[in-house]
Every structure is written in structure tokens, then in C-alpha cells.
Tab-separated table of C-alpha atoms in Angstrom:
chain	number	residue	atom	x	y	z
A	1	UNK	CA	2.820	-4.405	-51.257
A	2	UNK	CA	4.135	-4.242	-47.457
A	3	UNK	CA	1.415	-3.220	-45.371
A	4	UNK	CA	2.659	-1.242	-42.683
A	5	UNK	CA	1.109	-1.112	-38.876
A	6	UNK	CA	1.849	1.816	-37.335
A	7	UNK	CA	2.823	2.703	-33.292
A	8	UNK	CA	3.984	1.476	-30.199
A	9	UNK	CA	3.887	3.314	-26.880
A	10	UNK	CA	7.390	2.257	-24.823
A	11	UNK	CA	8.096	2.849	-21.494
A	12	UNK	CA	11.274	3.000	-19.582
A	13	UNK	CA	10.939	2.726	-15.901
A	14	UNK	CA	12.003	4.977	-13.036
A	15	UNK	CA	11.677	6.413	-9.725
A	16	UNK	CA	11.141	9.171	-8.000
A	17	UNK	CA	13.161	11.724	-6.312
A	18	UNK	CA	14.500	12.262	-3.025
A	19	UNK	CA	12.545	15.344	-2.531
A	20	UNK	CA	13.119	16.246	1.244
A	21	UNK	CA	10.103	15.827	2.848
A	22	UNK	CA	9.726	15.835	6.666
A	23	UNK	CA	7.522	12.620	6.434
A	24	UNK	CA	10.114	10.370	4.510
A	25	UNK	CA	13.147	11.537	6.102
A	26	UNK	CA	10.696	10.553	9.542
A	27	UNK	CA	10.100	7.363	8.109
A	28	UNK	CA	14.201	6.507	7.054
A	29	UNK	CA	14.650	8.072	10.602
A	30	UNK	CA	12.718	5.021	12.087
A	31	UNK	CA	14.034	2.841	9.703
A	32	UNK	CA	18.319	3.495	9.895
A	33	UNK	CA	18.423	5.156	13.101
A	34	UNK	CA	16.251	4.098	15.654
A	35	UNK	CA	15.080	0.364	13.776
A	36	UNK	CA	11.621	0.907	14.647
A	37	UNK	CA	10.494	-1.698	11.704
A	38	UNK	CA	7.016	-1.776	13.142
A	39	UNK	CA	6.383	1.908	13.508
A	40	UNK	CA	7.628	2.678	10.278
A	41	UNK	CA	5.895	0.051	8.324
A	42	UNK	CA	3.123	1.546	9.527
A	43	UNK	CA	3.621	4.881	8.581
A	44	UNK	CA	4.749	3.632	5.227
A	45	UNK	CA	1.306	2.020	4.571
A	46	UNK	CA	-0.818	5.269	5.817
A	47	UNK	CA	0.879	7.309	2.805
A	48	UNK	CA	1.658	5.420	-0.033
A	49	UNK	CA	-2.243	5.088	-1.619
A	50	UNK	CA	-1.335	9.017	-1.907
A	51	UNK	CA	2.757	8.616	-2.348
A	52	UNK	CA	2.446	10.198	-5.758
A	53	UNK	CA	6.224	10.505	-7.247
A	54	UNK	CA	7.296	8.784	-3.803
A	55	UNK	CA	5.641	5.526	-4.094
A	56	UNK	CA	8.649	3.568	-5.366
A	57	UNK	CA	10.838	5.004	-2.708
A	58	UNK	CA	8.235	4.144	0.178
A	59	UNK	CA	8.105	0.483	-1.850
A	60	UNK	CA	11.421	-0.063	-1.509
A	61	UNK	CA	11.830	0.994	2.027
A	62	UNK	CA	7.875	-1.361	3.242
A	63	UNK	CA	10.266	-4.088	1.299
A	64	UNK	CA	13.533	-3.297	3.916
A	65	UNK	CA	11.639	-2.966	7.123
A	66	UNK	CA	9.948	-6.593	6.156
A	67	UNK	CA	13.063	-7.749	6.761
A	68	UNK	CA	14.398	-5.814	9.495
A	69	UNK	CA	11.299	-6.511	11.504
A	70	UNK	CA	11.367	-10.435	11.156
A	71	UNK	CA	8.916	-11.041	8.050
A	72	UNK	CA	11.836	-12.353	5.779
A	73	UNK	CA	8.908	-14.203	4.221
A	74	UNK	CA	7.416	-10.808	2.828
A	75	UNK	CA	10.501	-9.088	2.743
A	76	UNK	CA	11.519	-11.226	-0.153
A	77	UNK	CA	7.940	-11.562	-1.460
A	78	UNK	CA	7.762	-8.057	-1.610
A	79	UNK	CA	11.323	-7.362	-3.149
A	80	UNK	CA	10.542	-10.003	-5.800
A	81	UNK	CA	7.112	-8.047	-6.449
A	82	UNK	CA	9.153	-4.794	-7.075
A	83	UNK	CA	11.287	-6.680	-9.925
A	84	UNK	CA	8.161	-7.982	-11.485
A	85	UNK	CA	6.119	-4.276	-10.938
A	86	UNK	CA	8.759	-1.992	-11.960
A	87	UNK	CA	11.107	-1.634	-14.877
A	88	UNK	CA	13.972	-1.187	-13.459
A	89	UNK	CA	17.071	-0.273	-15.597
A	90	UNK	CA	19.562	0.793	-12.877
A	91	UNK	CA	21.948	-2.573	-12.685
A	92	UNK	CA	23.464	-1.124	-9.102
A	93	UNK	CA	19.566	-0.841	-7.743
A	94	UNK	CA	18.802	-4.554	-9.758
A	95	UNK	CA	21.755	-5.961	-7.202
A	96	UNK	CA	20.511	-4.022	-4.136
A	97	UNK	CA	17.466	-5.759	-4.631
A	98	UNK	CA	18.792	-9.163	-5.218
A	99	UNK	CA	21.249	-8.586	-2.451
A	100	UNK	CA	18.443	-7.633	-0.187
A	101	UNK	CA	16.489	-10.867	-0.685
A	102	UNK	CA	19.523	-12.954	-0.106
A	103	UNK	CA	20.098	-11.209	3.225
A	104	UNK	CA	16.909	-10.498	4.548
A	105	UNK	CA	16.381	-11.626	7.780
A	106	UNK	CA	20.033	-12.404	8.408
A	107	UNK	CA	22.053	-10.543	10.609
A	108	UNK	CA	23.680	-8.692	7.670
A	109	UNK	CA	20.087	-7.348	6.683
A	110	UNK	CA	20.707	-4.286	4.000
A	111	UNK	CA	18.170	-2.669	6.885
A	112	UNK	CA	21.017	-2.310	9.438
A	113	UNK	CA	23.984	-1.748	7.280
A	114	UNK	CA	22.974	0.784	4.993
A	115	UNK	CA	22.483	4.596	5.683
A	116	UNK	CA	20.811	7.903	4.146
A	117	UNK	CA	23.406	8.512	1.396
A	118	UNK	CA	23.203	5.064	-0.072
A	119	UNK	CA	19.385	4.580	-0.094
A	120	UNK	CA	19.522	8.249	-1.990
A	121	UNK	CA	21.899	7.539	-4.393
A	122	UNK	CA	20.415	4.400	-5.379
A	123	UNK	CA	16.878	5.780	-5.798
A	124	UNK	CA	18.179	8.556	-7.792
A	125	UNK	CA	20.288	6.235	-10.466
A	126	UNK	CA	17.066	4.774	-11.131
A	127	UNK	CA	16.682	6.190	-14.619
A	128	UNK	CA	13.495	9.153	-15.167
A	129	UNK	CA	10.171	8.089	-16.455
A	130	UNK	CA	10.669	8.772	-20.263
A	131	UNK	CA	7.428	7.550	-22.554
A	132	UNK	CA	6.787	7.768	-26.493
A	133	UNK	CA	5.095	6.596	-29.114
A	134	UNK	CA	6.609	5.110	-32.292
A	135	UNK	CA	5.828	4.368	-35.647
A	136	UNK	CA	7.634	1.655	-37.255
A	137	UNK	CA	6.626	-1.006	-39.746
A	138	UNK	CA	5.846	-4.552	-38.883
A	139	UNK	CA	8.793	-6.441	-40.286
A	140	UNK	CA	11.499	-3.824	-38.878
A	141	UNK	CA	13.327	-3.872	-35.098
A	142	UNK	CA	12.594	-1.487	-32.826
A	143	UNK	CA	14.663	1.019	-33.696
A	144	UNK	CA	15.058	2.587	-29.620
A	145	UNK	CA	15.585	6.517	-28.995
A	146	UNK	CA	18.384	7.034	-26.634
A	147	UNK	CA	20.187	9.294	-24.469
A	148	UNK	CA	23.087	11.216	-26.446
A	149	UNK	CA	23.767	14.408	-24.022
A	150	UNK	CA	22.836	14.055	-20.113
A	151	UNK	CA	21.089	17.338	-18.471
A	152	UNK	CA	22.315	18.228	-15.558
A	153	UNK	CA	19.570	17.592	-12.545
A	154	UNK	CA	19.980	21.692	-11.829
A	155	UNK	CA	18.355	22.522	-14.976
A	156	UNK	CA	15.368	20.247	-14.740
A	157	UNK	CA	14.522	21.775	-10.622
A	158	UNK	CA	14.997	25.332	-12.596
A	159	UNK	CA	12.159	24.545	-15.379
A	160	UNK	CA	10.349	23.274	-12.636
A	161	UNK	CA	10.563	26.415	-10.942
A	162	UNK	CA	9.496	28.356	-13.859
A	163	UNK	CA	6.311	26.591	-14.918
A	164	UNK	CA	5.354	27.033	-11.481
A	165	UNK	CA	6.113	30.714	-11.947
A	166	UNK	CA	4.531	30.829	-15.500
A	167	UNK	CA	7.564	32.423	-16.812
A	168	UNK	CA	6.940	31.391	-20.389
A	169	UNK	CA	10.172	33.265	-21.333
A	170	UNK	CA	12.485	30.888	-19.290
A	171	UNK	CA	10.591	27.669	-20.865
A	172	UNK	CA	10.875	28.912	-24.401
A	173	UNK	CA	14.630	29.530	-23.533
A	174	UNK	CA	14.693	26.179	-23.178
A	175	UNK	CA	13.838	24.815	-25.963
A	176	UNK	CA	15.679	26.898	-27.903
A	177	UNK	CA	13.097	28.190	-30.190
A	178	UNK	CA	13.798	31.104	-32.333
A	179	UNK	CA	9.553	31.569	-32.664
A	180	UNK	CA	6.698	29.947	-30.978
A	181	UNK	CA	2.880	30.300	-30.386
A	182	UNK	CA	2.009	29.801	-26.311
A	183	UNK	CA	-1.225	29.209	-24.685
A	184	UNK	CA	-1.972	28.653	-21.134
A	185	UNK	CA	-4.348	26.736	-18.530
A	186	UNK	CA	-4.638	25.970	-15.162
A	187	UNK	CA	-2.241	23.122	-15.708
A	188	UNK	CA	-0.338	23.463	-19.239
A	189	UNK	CA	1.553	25.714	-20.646
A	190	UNK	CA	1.666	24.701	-24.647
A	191	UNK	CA	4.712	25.817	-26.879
A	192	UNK	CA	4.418	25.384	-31.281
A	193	UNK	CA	6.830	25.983	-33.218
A	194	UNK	CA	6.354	28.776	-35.320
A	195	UNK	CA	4.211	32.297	-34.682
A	196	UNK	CA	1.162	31.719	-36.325
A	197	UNK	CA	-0.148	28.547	-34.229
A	198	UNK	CA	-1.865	30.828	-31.908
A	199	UNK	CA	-5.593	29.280	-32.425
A	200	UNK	CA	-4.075	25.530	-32.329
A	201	UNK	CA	-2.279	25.952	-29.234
A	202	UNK	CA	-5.068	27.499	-27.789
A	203	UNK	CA	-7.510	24.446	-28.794
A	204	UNK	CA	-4.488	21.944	-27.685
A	205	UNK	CA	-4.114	23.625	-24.151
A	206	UNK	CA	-7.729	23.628	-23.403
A	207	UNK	CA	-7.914	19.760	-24.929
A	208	UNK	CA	-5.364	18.949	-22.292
A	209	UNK	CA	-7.333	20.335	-19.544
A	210	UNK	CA	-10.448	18.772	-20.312
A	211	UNK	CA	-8.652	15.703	-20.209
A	212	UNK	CA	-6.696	15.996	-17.040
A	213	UNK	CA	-9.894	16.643	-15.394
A	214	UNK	CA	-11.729	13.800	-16.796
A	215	UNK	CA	-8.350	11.622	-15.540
A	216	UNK	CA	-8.677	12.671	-12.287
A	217	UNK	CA	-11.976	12.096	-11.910
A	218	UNK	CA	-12.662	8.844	-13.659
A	219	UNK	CA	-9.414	7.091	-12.279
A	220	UNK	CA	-9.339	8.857	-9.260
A	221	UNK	CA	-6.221	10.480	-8.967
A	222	UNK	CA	-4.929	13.647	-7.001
A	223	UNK	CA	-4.115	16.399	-9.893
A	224	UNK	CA	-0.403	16.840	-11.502
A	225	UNK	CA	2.173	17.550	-8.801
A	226	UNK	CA	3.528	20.551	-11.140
A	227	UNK	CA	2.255	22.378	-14.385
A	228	UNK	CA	3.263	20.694	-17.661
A	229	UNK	CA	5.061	22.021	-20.521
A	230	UNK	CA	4.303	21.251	-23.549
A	231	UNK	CA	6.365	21.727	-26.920
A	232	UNK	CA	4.904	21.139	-30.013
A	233	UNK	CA	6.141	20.904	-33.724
A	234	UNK	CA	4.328	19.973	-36.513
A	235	UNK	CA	7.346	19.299	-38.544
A	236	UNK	CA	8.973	15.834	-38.180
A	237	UNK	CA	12.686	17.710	-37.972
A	238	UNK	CA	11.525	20.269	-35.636
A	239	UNK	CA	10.399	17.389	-33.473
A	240	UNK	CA	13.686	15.907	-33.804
A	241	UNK	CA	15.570	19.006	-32.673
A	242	UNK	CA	12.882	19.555	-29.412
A	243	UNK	CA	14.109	16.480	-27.950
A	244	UNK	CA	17.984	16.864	-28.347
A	245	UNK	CA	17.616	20.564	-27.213
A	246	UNK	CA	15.152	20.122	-24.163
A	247	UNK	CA	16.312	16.842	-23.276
A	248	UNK	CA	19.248	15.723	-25.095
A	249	UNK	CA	17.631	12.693	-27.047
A	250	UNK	CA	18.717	11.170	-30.169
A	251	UNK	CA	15.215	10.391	-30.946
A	252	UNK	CA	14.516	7.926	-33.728
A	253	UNK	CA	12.569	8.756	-36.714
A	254	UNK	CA	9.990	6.425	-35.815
A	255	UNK	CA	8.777	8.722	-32.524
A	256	UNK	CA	5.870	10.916	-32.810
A	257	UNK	CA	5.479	11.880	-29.008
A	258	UNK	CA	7.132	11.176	-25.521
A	259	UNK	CA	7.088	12.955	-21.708
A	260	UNK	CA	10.114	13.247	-19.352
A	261	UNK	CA	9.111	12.947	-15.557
A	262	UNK	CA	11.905	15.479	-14.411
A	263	UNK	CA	10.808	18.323	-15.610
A	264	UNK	CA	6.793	17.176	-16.215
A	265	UNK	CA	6.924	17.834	-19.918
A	266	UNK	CA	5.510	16.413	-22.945
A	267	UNK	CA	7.206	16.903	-26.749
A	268	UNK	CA	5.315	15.929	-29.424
A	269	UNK	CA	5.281	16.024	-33.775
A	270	UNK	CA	1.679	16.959	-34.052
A	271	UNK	CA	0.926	18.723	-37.734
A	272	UNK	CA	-2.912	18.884	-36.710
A	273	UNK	CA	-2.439	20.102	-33.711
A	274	UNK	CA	-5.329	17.859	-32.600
A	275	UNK	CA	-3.712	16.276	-28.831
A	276	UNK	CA	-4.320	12.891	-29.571
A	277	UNK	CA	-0.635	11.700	-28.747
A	278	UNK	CA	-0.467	14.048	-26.157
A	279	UNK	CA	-3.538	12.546	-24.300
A	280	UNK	CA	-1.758	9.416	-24.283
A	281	UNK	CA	1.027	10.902	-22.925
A	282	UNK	CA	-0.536	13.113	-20.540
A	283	UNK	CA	-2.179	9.579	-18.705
A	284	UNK	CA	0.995	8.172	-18.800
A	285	UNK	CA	2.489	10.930	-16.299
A	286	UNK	CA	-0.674	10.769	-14.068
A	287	UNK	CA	0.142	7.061	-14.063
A	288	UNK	CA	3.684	7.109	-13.620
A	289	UNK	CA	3.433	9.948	-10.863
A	290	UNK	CA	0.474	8.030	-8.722
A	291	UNK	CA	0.736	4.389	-9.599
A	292	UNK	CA	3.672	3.260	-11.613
A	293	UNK	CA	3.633	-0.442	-10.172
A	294	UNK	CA	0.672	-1.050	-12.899
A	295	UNK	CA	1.083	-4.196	-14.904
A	296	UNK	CA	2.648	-3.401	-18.091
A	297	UNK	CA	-0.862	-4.283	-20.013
A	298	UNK	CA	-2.520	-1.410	-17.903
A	299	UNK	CA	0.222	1.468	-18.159
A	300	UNK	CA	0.187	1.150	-21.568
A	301	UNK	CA	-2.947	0.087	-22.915
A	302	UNK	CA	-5.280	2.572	-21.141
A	303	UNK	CA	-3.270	5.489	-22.471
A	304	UNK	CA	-3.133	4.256	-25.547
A	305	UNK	CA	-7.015	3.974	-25.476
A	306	UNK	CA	-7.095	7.809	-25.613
A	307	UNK	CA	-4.711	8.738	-28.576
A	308	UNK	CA	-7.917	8.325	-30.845
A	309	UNK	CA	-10.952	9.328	-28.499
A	310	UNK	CA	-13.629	11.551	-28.601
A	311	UNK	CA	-14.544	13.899	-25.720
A	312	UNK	CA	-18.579	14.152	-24.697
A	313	UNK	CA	-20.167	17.087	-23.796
A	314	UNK	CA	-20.622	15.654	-20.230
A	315	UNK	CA	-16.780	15.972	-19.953
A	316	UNK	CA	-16.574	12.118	-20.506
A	317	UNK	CA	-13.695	11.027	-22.674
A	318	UNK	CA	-14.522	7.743	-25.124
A	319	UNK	CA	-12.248	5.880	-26.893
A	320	UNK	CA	-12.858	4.913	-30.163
A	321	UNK	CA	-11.825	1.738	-32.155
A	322	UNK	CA	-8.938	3.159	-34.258
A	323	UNK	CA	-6.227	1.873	-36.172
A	324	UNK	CA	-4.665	-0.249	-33.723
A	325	UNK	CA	-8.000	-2.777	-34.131
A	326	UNK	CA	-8.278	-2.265	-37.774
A	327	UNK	CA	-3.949	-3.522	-37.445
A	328	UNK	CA	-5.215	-6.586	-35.233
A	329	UNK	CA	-7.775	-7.913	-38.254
A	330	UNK	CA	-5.101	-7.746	-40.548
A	331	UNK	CA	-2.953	-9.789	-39.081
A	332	UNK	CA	-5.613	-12.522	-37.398
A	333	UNK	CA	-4.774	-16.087	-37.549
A	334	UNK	CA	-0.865	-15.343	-37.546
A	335	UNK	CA	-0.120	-13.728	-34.285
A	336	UNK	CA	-1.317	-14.999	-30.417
A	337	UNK	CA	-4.368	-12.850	-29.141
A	338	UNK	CA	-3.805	-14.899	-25.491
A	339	UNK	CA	-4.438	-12.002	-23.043
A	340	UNK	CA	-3.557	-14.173	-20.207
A	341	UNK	CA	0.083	-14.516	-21.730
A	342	UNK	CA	0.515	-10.425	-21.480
A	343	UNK	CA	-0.860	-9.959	-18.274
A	344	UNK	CA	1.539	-12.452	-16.850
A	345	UNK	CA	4.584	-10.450	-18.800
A	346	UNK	CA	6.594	-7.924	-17.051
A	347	UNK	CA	8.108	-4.742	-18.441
A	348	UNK	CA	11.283	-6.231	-20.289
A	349	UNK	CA	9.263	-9.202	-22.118
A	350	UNK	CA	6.459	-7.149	-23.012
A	351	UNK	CA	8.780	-5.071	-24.893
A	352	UNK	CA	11.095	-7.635	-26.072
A	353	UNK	CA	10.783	-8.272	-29.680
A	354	UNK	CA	10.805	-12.133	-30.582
A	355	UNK	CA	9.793	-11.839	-33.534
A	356	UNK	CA	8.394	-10.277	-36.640
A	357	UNK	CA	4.046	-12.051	-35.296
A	358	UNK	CA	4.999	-11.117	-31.406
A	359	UNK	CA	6.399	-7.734	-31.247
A	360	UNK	CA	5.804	-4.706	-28.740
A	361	UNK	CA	3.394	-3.381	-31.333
A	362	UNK	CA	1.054	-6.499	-31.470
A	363	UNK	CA	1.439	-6.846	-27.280
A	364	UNK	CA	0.445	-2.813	-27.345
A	365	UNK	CA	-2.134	-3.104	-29.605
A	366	UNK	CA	-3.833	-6.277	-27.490
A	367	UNK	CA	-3.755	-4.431	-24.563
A	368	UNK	CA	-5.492	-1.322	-26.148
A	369	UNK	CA	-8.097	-3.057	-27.700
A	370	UNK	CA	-8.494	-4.821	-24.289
A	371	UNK	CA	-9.097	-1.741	-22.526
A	372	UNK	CA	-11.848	-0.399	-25.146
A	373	UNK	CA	-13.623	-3.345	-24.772
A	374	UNK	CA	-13.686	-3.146	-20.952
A	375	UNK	CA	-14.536	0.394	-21.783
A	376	UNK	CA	-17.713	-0.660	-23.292
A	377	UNK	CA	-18.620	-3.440	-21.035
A	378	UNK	CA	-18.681	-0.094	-18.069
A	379	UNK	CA	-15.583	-2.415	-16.182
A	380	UNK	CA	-12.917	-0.289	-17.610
A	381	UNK	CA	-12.089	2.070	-13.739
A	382	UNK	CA	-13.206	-0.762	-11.692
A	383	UNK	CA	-10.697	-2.863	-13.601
A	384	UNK	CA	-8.055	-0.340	-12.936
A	385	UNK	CA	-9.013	0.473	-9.463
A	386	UNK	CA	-8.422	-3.299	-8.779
A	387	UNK	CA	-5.330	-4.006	-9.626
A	388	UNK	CA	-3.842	0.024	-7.963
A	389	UNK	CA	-5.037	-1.392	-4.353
A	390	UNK	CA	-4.077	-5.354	-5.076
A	391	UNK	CA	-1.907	-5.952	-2.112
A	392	UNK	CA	1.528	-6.605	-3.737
A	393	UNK	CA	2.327	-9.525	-1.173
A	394	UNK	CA	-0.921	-11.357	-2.641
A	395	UNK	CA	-0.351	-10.563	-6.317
A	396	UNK	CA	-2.459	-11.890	-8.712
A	397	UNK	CA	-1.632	-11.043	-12.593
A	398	UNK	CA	-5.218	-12.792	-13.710
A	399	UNK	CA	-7.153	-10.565	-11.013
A	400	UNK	CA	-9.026	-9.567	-13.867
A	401	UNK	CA	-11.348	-13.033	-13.384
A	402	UNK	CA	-12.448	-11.498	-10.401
A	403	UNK	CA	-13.091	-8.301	-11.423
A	404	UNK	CA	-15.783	-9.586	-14.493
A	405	UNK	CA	-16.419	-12.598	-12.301
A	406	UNK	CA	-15.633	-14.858	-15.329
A	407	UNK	CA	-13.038	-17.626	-15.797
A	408	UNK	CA	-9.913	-16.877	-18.293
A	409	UNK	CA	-11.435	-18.552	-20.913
A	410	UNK	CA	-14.865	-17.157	-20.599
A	411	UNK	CA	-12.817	-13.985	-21.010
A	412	UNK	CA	-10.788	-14.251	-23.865
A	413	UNK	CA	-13.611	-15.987	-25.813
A	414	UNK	CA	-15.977	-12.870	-24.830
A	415	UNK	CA	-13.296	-10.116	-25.829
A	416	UNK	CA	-12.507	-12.115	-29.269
A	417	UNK	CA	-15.480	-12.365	-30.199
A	418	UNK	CA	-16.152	-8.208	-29.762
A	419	UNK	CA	-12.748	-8.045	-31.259
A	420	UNK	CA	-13.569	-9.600	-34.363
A	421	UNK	CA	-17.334	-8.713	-34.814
């Protein structure tokens, strides 16, 4: 019989929005108008460790003013770093990029040429944060959801507007549903499907706020910019028809869970009504708002490390070994466990399926059972903390040695031998 090894988490890569704020339109003031590299690049490096949603845009600008103010050196160092860090989809921001390393420093620098309007309009084609988990089998592709019907930017601002508002009737409208169950926290507002789901949306809600809390705290990151919405079905079909409706996905059958960065919600198929995939997904927006330059191996496997947790009565959340471990010993001997070969992979290899023994779901898998086991060794937030505040111009995928003060080997022969035990 064909044993079957379930989930991988995906992640399609983004930026933020042009949101208006004095401080940025200050900093592309220094930048396009009066070429004040210096001043800016300053400026730039006072607010990105709290950037939030605007940390790609300040990225890309540090990268410009590098060149503008004679550091062609960094400026292409740091441009190449963004291609590496982020998953970038757009093909017009790809060649703005390239373009910008082949000019920097010359007198054609991108710096001097370009203007408000086409900064903007390249940030913004940078396609939203969308994550999910999948189910699939082993020997199959990866059968990708995808965009069938765009939503216009207008209607994601207005849901915006209404969580902030709590006005539960304008978010229901939304997704279209003709009855629901709703529950609300400080931070979530938590739609089933169906009337009588009043108890389980209750116990999701307040599972969701335990766990932003503990995120927060333990990783050390500012709270959600905005309140999330959260739709729930715990029929397959229903969960289908929540992500054509709310965001106008043709979501494979495979997908049990993803959130949409445009309108901070998270849609899940979740018949117990027990959060796990919504945890996941919940870290994944903290991640994406506040540090979404992560290694691929980080942005994926510490969420994933919380789909199957347990929370303490301290508030602390655990991970537990889970299926995705149990997947791993089935397989040993026929797949590579090399952890130094995924934390040198960016964000399109990580995902690229080579084959049936290196797939996303074995990559995904390594890099959650990696995180437990720093979990356990009590390295698991000074790991992470590492790598957020590694200067991108000295970039160091294996920074990891440093962190447990052990050589590469010493590492992967300590975490196989947990792994297997």
C-alpha cells in the first residue's frame, strides 16, 4: 500500500504597501529630491528593526541610497541580499533590481532617475503575502492554488476598516455566508460556518489570543498591525468556497489553511475546531508583517512547529513531535537530512520539487523538526533573534554555528541523532 505523508506549508512572497506615512515619504524626500544619501540611510536604519509591513520598502530604498551615496560595493551586496531574502514574484521589480546593480554607482544610478510614482508602483506589483498548508501525497506534484478572480485593492482597505470597527456584519458580508457562529477577542474576530459553532469559535478565538501573546513575547515582536479575521469551515467544500468568495482563489484540494496579508485574514478547513493550522498561520503573519527577510528554513519551520503544540499553563506554547517526524522515519535512508543544504536554499529552490525523495514536503518537514529540536535544546528564540538582526551586508546562511557554538558537522550529527532516537 502507498503510504501517504501529509502537508506542506508554501509561501509566496510580497511586500508591503505604500501606506502614506510622514516618515517614508521624509525618507523618499531625501532620497529623490534633495539626494541626501547619507541622511536618509540613516534614518532608514533607525526604523526598520520596527518597519513592520514597511521593511521591504525601507530595504529596497537602504539598497538605492548605497548607491547613490558612493558604496556601489554594498549597494549591489545589498540588492543581491534582497534576491536571496525575499521571494520575489513580480518580474518588473526582479529587473529593477538587476537593473539597479548594473547601474549602481554610475551616473545613470536608478537613485537619480527614478521618482515617487515608479518606486510605488513597483512596490505595490510585488504580489501579497499569501501562506497555506497542503496535504498531498508523496509521489504526486505540487498541485499549486492560484489566483482565478483579482479583488480590487478598495475592498481589502474597506475590511480593514471594519475589523477595526468590529462590524462583524460587514465581514460576514464578505464572505458570503448565508449562517455563521462569531466570537471575538482583543485581536480576532472568528467566523464558522454554520449557527451552532458558537462554543468552538469561542475556544478557537481565545486559542488565538493566547498564542499571539505568547508570539509576541517569546519572539519579541510588536502586536498585529490590525485585528484578524478569521473564517472557518469544517467542511472541505465550504473551505473551498471561503477562498474563491473572500479572496478569489481556486484553491486546490490539497489546502487545509492559508492567510492573505491585505486584509490580515486567515481561512481555514478545521472540522475540530481545535486552531492548530491556524497557529501556524497566525506566526506566519507576525513573521511576514515584522521580519519577512527570514531564511526560508525559519519562516516556515517555526510556524510549522506550532500546528501540533500544546499550550502550558504558564502561557508557554510547546511543540510537540507530530507527524511530520513520525513522516521523516519513514522515509530514512532514502532522502538527504543535510540541514546545511536548506539553509543555504532560497525561497524558489526550497520549494522547487526535484523529485519524488527531495520535495517541499521533506525540505518543510527538516526544517520543523529542526526547530523542535532547538526548541528543546532552550536555543530555539536566540536562534531566531540571530539571524532577524544579522546585518544583511555580512550574511551568513550557517550563522547557526555561532549561535550553538558548534561546527556544521557537530550539528547535524547532534540533531540526527535526537531525530532518530
Amino acid at each position: 500500500m502507498k503510504k501517504i505523508y501529509c502537508a506542506i506549508i508554501f509561501l509566496v512572497f510580497l511586500s508591503g504597501s505604500v501606506n502614506g506615512q510622514a516618515w517614508l515619504d521624509d525618507i523618499k524626500s531625501q532620497i529623490w529630491v534633495s539626494k541626501k544619501y547619507d541622511v536618509a540611510l540613516a534614518e532608514i536604519n533607525s526604523r526598520r528593526p520596527a518597519a513592520g509591513s514597511d521593511v521591504f520598502e525601507l530595504d529596497l530604498l537602504k539598497a538605492i541610497c548605497y548607491c547613490g551615496n558612493n558604496q556601489p560595493n554594498d549597494g549591489r551586496a545589498y540588492f543581491n541580499w534582497m534576491l536571496r531574502a525575499y521571494w520575489i514574484t513580480s518580474q518588473d521589480l526582479k529587473n529593477y533590481i538587476k537593473s539597479s546593480i548594473d547601474n549602481c554607482g554610475s551616473p545613470h544610478t536608478l537613485a537619480q532617475t527614478n521618482n515617487y510614482g515608479a518606486l510605488a508602483s513597483l512596490t505595490i506589483a510585488t504580489p501579497a503575502i499569501v501562506s497555506g498548508k497542503e496535504f498531498f501525497g508523496m509521489s504526486s506534484e505540487f498541485d499549486q492554488t492560484r489566483v482565478a478572480r483579482k479583488i480590487d485593492s478598495a475592498e481589502y482597505t474597506s475590511r480593514l476598516q471594519a475589523a477595526a470597527e468590529k462590524d462583524t456584519s460587514r465581514l460576514a458580508a464578505a464572505s458570503q455566508l448565508d449562517a455563521y457562529s462569531i466570537a471575538s477577542t482583543q485581536n480576532f474576530m472568528v467566523f464558522v460556518e454554520g449557527a451552532n459553532y458558537a462554543t468552538g469559535a469561542r475556544r478557537v478565538a481565545e486559542t488565538l489570543e493566547a498564542a499571539c501573546q505568547f508570539f509576541v513575547n517569546f519572539y519579541e515582536f510588536p502586536m498585529p498591525e490590525h485585528p484578524i479575521t478569521v473564517y472557518i469551515s469544517t467542511d472541505r467544500d465550504g473551505f473551498i468556497s471561503l477562498g474563491e468568495k473572500l479572496h478569489g482563489l481556486e484553491i486546490s484540494y490539497s489546502l487545509i489553511g492559508y492567510s492573505e496579508m491585505r486584509d490580515y485574514s486567515m481561512v481555514a478547513y478545521d472540522p475540530g475546531l481545535n486552531g492548530g493550522t491556524l497557529k501556524h498561520e497566525l506566526l506566519h503573519i507576525l513573521i511576514n508583517q515584522n521580519t519577512p527577510f527570514l531564511p526560508p528554513w525559519i519562516s516556515e519551520g517555526v510556524p510549522a512547529l506550532y500546528e501540533v503544540s500544546t499550550i502550558q499553563a504558564d502561557g508557554q506554547i510547546l511543540g510537540n513531535r507530530a507527524w511530520r517526524e513520525v513522516a521523516l522515519g519513514q522515509i530514512r535512508g532514502n532522502f538527504n537530512p543535510s540541514l546545511e543544504r536548506i539553509m543555504k536554499m532560497g525561497w524558489e529552490k526550497f520549494f522547487t520539487y526535484d523529485d519524488q525523495m527531495d520535495n517541499s514536503l521533506i525540505k518543510a518537514s527538516l526544517a520543523r523538526s529542526f526547530a523542535l529540536y532547538l526548541q528543546e535544546q532552550g536555543e530555539l528564540s536566540k536562534m531566531f533573534e540571530s539571524y532577524r538582526l544579522q546585518d544583511p551586508l555580512e550574511y551568513d546562511p550557517l550563522l547557526i554555528t555561532e549561535v550553538l557554538g558548534k561546527q556544521m558537522h557537530q550539528i547535524q550529527e547532534d540533531y540526527e541523532a535526537w531525530l532518530w532516537e
